[in-house]
Short mmCIF file of C-alpha atoms in Angstrom, two decimals:
data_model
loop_
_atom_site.label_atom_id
_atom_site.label_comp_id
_atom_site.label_asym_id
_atom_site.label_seq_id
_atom_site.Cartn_x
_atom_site.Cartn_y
_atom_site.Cartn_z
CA UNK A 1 27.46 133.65 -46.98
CA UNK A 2 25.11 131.86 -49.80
CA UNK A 3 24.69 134.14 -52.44
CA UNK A 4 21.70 131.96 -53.84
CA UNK A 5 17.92 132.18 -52.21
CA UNK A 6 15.56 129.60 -53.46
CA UNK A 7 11.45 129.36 -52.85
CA UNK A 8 9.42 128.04 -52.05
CA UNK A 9 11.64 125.72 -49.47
CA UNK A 10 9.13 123.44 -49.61
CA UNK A 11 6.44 122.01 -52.36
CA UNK A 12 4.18 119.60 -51.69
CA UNK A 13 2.41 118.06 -54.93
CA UNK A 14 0.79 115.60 -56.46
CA UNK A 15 1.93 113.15 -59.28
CA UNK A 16 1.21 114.69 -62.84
CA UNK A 17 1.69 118.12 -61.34
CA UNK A 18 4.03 120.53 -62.21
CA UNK A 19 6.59 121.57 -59.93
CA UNK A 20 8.12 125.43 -60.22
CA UNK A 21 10.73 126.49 -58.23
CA UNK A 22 12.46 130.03 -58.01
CA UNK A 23 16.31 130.79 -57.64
CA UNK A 24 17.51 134.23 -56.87
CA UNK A 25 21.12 135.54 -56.48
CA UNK A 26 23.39 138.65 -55.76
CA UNK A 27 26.00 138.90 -57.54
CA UNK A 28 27.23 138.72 -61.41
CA UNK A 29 27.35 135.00 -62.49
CA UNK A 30 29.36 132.95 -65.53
CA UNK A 31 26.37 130.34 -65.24
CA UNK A 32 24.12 128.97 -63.11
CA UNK A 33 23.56 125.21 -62.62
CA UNK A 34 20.88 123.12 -60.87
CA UNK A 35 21.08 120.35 -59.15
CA UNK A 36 18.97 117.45 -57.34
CA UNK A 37 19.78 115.85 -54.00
CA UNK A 38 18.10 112.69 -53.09
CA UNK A 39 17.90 112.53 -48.44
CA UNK A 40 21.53 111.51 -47.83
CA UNK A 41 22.83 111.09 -51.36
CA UNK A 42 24.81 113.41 -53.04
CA UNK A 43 24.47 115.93 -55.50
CA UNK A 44 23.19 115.03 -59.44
CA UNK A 45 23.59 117.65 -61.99
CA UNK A 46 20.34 118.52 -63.90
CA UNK A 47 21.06 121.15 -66.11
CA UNK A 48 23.84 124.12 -66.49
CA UNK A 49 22.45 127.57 -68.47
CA UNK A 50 24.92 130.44 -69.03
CA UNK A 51 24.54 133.61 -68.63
CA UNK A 52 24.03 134.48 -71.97
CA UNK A 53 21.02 132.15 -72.26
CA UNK A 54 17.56 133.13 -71.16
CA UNK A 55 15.95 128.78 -71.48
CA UNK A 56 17.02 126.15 -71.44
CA UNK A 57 15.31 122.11 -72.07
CA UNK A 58 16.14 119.18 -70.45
CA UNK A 59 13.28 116.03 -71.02
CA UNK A 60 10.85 117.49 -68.49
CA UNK A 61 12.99 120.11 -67.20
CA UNK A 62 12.93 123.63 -68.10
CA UNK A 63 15.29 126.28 -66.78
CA UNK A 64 14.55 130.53 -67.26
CA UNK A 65 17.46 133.01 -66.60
CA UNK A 66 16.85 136.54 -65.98
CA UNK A 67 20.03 138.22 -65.52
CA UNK A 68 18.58 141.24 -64.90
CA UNK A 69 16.27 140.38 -62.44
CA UNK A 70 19.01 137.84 -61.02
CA UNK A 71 16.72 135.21 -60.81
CA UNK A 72 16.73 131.83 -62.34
CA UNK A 73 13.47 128.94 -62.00
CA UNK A 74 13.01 125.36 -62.45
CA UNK A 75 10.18 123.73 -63.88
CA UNK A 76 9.97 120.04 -63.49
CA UNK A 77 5.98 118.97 -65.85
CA UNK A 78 4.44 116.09 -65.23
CA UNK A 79 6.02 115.13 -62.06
CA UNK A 80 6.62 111.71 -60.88
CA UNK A 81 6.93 110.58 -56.97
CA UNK A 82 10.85 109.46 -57.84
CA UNK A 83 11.07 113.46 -58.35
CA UNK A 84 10.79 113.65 -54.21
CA UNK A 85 14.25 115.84 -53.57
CA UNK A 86 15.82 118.52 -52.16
CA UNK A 87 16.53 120.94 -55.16
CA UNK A 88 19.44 123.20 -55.38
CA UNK A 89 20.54 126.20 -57.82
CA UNK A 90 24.27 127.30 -57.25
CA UNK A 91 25.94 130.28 -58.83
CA UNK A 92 29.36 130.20 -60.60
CA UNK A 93 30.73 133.55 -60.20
CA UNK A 94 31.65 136.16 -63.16
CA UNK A 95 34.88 137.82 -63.31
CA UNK A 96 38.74 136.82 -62.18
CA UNK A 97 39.74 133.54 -61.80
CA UNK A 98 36.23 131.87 -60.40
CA UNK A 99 37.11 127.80 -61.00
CA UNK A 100 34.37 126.94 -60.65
CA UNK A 101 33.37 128.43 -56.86
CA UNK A 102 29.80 126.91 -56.45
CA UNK A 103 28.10 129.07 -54.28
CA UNK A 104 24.26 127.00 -53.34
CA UNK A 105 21.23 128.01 -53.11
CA UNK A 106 19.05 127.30 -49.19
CA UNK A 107 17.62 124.74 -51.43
CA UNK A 108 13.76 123.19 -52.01
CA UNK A 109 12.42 120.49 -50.56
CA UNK A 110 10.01 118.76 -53.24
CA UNK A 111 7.57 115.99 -52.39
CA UNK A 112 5.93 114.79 -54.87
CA UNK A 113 2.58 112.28 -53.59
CA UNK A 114 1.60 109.02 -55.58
CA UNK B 1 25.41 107.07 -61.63
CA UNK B 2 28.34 109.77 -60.42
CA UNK B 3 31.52 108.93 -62.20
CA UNK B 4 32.85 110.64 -58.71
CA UNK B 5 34.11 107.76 -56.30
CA UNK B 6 34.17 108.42 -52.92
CA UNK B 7 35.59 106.40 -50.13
CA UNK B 8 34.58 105.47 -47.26
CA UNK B 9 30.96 106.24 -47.42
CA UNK B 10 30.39 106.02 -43.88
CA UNK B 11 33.21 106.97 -41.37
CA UNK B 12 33.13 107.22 -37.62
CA UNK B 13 36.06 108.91 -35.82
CA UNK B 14 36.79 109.88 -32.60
CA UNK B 15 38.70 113.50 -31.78
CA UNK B 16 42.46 112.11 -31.64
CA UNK B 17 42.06 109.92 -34.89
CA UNK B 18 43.87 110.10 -37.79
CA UNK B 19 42.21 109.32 -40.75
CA UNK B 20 41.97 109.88 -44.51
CA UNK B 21 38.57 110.66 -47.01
CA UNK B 22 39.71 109.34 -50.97
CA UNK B 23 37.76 110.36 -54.04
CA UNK B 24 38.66 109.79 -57.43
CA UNK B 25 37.36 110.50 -60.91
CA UNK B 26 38.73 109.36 -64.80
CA UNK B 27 36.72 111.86 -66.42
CA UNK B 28 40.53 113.66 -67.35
CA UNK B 29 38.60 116.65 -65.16
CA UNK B 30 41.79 118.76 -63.76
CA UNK B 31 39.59 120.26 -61.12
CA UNK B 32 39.02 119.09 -58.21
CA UNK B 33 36.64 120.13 -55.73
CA UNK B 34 35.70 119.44 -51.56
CA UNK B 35 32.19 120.87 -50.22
CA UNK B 36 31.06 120.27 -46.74
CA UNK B 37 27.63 119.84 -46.30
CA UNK B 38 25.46 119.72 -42.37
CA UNK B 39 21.96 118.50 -42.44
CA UNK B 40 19.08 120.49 -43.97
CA UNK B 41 21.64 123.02 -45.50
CA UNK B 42 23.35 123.81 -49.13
CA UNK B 43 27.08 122.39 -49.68
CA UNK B 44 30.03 124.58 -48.88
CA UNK B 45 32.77 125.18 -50.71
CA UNK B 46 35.99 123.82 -48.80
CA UNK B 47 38.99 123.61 -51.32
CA UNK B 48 39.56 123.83 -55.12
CA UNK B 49 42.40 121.90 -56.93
CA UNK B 50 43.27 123.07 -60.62
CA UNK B 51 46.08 120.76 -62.38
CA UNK B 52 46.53 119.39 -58.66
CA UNK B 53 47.73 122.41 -56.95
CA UNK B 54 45.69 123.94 -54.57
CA UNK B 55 43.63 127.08 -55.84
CA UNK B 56 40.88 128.28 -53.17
CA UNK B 57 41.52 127.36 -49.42
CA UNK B 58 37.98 128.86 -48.37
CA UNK B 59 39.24 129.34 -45.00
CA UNK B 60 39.60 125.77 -43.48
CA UNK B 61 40.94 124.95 -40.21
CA UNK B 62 43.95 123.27 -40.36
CA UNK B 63 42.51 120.24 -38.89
CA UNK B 64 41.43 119.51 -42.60
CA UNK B 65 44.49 118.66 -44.73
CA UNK B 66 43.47 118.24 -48.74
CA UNK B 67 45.47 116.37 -50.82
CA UNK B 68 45.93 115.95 -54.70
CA UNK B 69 48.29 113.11 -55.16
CA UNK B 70 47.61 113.30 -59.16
CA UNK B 71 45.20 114.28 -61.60
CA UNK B 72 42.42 111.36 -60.55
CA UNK B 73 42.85 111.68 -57.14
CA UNK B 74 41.52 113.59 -54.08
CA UNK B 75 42.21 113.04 -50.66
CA UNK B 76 40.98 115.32 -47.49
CA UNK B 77 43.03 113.97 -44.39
CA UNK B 78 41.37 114.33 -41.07
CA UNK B 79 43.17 115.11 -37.76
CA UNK B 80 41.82 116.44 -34.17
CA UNK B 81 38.38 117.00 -35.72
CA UNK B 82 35.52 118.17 -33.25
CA UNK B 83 31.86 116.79 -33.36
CA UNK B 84 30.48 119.94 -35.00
CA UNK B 85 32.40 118.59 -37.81
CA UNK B 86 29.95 115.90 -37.92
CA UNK B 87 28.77 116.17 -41.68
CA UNK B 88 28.17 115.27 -45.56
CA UNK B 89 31.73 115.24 -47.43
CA UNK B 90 31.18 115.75 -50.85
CA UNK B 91 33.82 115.76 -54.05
CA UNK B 92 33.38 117.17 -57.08
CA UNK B 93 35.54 117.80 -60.28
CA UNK B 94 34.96 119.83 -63.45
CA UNK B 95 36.89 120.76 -66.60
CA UNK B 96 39.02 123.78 -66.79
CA UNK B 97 38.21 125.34 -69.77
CA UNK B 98 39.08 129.46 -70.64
CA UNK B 99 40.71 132.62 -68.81
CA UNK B 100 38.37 132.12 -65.96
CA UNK B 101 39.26 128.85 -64.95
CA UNK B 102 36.47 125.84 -64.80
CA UNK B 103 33.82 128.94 -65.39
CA UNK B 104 31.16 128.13 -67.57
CA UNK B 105 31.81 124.27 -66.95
CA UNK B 106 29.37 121.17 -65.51
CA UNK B 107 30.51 120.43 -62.00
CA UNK B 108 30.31 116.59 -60.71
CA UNK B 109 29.56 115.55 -57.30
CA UNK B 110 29.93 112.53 -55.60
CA UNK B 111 27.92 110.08 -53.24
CA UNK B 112 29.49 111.59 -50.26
CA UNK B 113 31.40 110.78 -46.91
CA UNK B 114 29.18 110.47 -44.18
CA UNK B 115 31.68 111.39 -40.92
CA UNK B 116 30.62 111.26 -37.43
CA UNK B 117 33.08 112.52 -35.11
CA UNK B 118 32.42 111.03 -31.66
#
């Protein structure tokens, strides 16, 4: 079963906007990554925080961890139409011998409007 | 662009084909991952390799046969599939790195296999 829940799972914006979108999981984690997914592509890696890290900056990303809340967001500012995606967040799991077990988020869909 | 190579990107087979999906990577990543992924839904975790032997079978039929001929290469072998197993085949590969395994480590996909089985 996915452990990850993501909303909304779909955003509809215009260019310039920012774009938030909410990640929230079950189970202890080692990190938590995020990742974009342009229609029939696969998978680019946007940014990775650890557990042990509340923010994290990536150009016009930013990432929030709340381990206590289990509940990660993305915030894409100032977004551009070429940010149209399906956006994923995917768990790596705490404890044992993980490698690296992705487990994904339902995903949002993020259309961005010229 | 992925440095994840994936090959064929498109691939149409028929139920009593034989055929073979290759990835490869020279990142020097020692894990090595295949995710399965049907329209409109998140990836799912197939198989992990770590230093080419196989670590997670995530409860696969046996119609999908993974492969890790060496540390570069990744190959999922197909055999008797069925059409719902129609889908996005993605590879990935990471660094291992600690107790835990690849924990804590950037995972890389790439483009994908597109397979239709007819």
């Amino acid at each position: 079963s996915q452990q990850g829940e993501e909303d909304p799972q779909a955003l509809s914006i215009q260019e310039g906007e920012n774009a938030t979108m909410n990640c929230s999981y079950k189970t202890s984690i080692n990190n938590l990554q995020w990742y974009r997914q342009n229609s029939g592509r696969g998978l680019v890696h946007l940014i990775l925080i650890r557990s042990n890290e509340r923010e994290k900056h990536s150009g016009r990303l930013r990432v929030t961890l709340d381990t206590s809340k289990k509940s990660s967001s993305l915030l894409i500012t100032a977004s551009r139409a070429a940010d149209t995606a399906s956006y994923f967040c995917a768990t790596d799991g705490a404890g044992g011998t993980s490698y690296g077990k992705l487990t994904f988020g339902q995903g949002t869909i993020l259309t961005v409007h010229p | 662009d992925t440095e994840v190579t994936q090959t064929p990107k498109h691939l149409v087979m028929g139920m009593t084909n034989k055929k073979s999906l290759k990835c490869e990577q020279h990142m020097g990543h020692r894990a090595m991952y295949w995710y399965k992924q049907k329209a409109k839904k998140p990836p799912e975790l197939m198989f992990v390799y770590s230093y080419e032997k196989l670590s997670i079978n995530e409860s696969v039929p046996s119609r999908f046969s993974p492969e890790c001929p060496n540390s570069s290469l990744l190959n999922l072998h197909l055999h008797a599939l069925q059409p719902e197993d129609s889908a996005l085949y993605l590879c990935a590969s990471s660094q291992i790195s600690g107790v835990s395994g690849s924990a804590g480590n950037t995972i890389y996909f790439g483009e994908g296999s597109w397979l239709t089985v007819v």
